[in-house]
């Protein structure tokens, strides 16, 4: 086997595992500072001699998503770190439609690209939402088929490329006559940085092995939250018990940044001082002021809500129906209008921008989203759209869980 860098950057590390004798993609591992140095590993069980070809998912050396309901579905959540789901079939309310639109260089014998994920793919269909807006969709077709969706990182390298917009510095075509003509489009040779084999010291697969996993004293056993659902709220937590965790979560709930909120909770459990909340909030303000731009971060499945669980005012577009376009609109408008704090999109609905109280929504008229602009009724009056409200907070803090919705906030 060979372990390679798929994404190598300062904050985000993603490695791939392949069989060198066959070239089969067999697994991937995710870690780095953006994961708070936790490690997620997904691999085809045939690596360990299991002939069923199932996919196995390990978080810090402990298997997750292994308790399924009668339909073969499962979910797992580690607050501020990971939301993961297993499904037997494609779910339009959950999975990213853009995955199906990827065009492979050639048609392989396993069938068209969408069939790797649609219907009931071999090995199941797995979906991972990670910090910094990283999303990974995986099936067990052809041992493993995976799509990574993330924003480009500064100094990024590896087999996924550097995302500098120049395709010519990513690969070279095969030598003339070295492969059959039909395979030439898919037989490029990668060039650039980060293509070396991962060293043992950096190998996330080995670092996440059961022998090096967190001790049971530091990890609370995942508890069932209904059939096929797990949650691990105390994983690697400095909080001494569930009550301490609840207190820390309540104390730090006003911190919108996921990483800063996790750090705030850790500090609160260690010091039991309320002042750490003010320190974390100030860090967030400073980080936002120093940032070159605000980027949309996925909050969860459900309409956006403020810290009190109330709906903020939402202004609907007439024709923006694709998640990527909705996020791009949020990024563009949010950069110009400080009161725009998030966006939400319902399956078969249109993108809605979420604004904080007191925002003059008529400023949105300076922007012309595709599909016909804005819904006029949402631009009039003082309350806004009928399912929106005037929550008291000035940021998106969470969602009202509903798998038919997606919510993003600006970070």
mmCIF file with all atom_site columns, N, CA, C and O in Angstrom, residues 28 77 112 193 240 347:
data_model
loop_
_atom_site.group_PDB
_atom_site.id
_atom_site.type_symbol
_atom_site.label_atom_id
_atom_site.label_alt_id
_atom_site.label_comp_id
_atom_site.label_asym_id
_atom_site.label_entity_id
_atom_site.label_seq_id
_atom_site.pdbx_PDB_ins_code
_atom_site.Cartn_x
_atom_site.Cartn_y
_atom_site.Cartn_z
_atom_site.occupancy
_atom_site.B_iso_or_equiv
_atom_site.pdbx_formal_charge
_atom_site.auth_seq_id
_atom_site.auth_comp_id
_atom_site.auth_asym_id
_atom_site.auth_atom_id
_atom_site.pdbx_PDB_model_num
ATOM 1  N N  . UNK A 1 28  ? -9.172  6.881  3.035   1.00 0.00 ? 28  UNK A N  1
ATOM 2  C CA . UNK A 1 28  ? -8.643  8.238  3.240   1.00 0.00 ? 28  UNK A CA 1
ATOM 3  C C  . UNK A 1 28  ? -8.652  8.552  4.729   1.00 0.00 ? 28  UNK A C  1
ATOM 4  O O  . UNK A 1 28  ? -9.388  7.940  5.513   1.00 0.00 ? 28  UNK A O  1
ATOM 5  N N  . UNK A 1 77  ? -22.542 12.251 15.691  1.00 0.00 ? 77  UNK A N  1
ATOM 6  C CA . UNK A 1 77  ? -22.216 13.656 15.870  1.00 0.00 ? 77  UNK A CA 1
ATOM 7  C C  . UNK A 1 77  ? -21.235 13.836 17.018  1.00 0.00 ? 77  UNK A C  1
ATOM 8  O O  . UNK A 1 77  ? -21.450 13.309 18.109  1.00 0.00 ? 77  UNK A O  1
ATOM 9  N N  . UNK A 1 112 ? -21.454 4.760  -15.317 1.00 0.00 ? 112 UNK A N  1
ATOM 10 C CA . UNK A 1 112 ? -21.412 6.223  -15.270 1.00 0.00 ? 112 UNK A CA 1
ATOM 11 C C  . UNK A 1 112 ? -21.163 6.731  -13.858 1.00 0.00 ? 112 UNK A C  1
ATOM 12 O O  . UNK A 1 112 ? -21.550 6.088  -12.875 1.00 0.00 ? 112 UNK A O  1
ATOM 13 N N  . UNK A 1 193 ? 3.955   20.013 -6.069  1.00 0.00 ? 193 UNK A N  1
ATOM 14 C CA . UNK A 1 193 ? 4.444   19.730 -4.721  1.00 0.00 ? 193 UNK A CA 1
ATOM 15 C C  . UNK A 1 193 ? 3.477   18.826 -3.960  1.00 0.00 ? 193 UNK A C  1
ATOM 16 O O  . UNK A 1 193 ? 2.310   18.698 -4.320  1.00 0.00 ? 193 UNK A O  1
ATOM 17 N N  . UNK A 1 240 ? -14.953 17.250 33.053  1.00 0.00 ? 240 UNK A N  1
ATOM 18 C CA . UNK A 1 240 ? -14.882 16.068 33.909  1.00 0.00 ? 240 UNK A CA 1
ATOM 19 C C  . UNK A 1 240 ? -16.121 15.196 33.821  1.00 0.00 ? 240 UNK A C  1
ATOM 20 O O  . UNK A 1 240 ? -16.068 13.993 34.108  1.00 0.00 ? 240 UNK A O  1
ATOM 21 N N  . UNK A 1 347 ? -34.879 22.369 0.091   1.00 0.00 ? 347 UNK A N  1
ATOM 22 C CA . UNK A 1 347 ? -34.992 21.501 -1.079  1.00 0.00 ? 347 UNK A CA 1
ATOM 23 C C  . UNK A 1 347 ? -36.189 21.913 -1.921  1.00 0.00 ? 347 UNK A C  1
ATOM 24 O O  . UNK A 1 347 ? -37.290 22.094 -1.405  1.00 0.00 ? 347 UNK A O  1
#
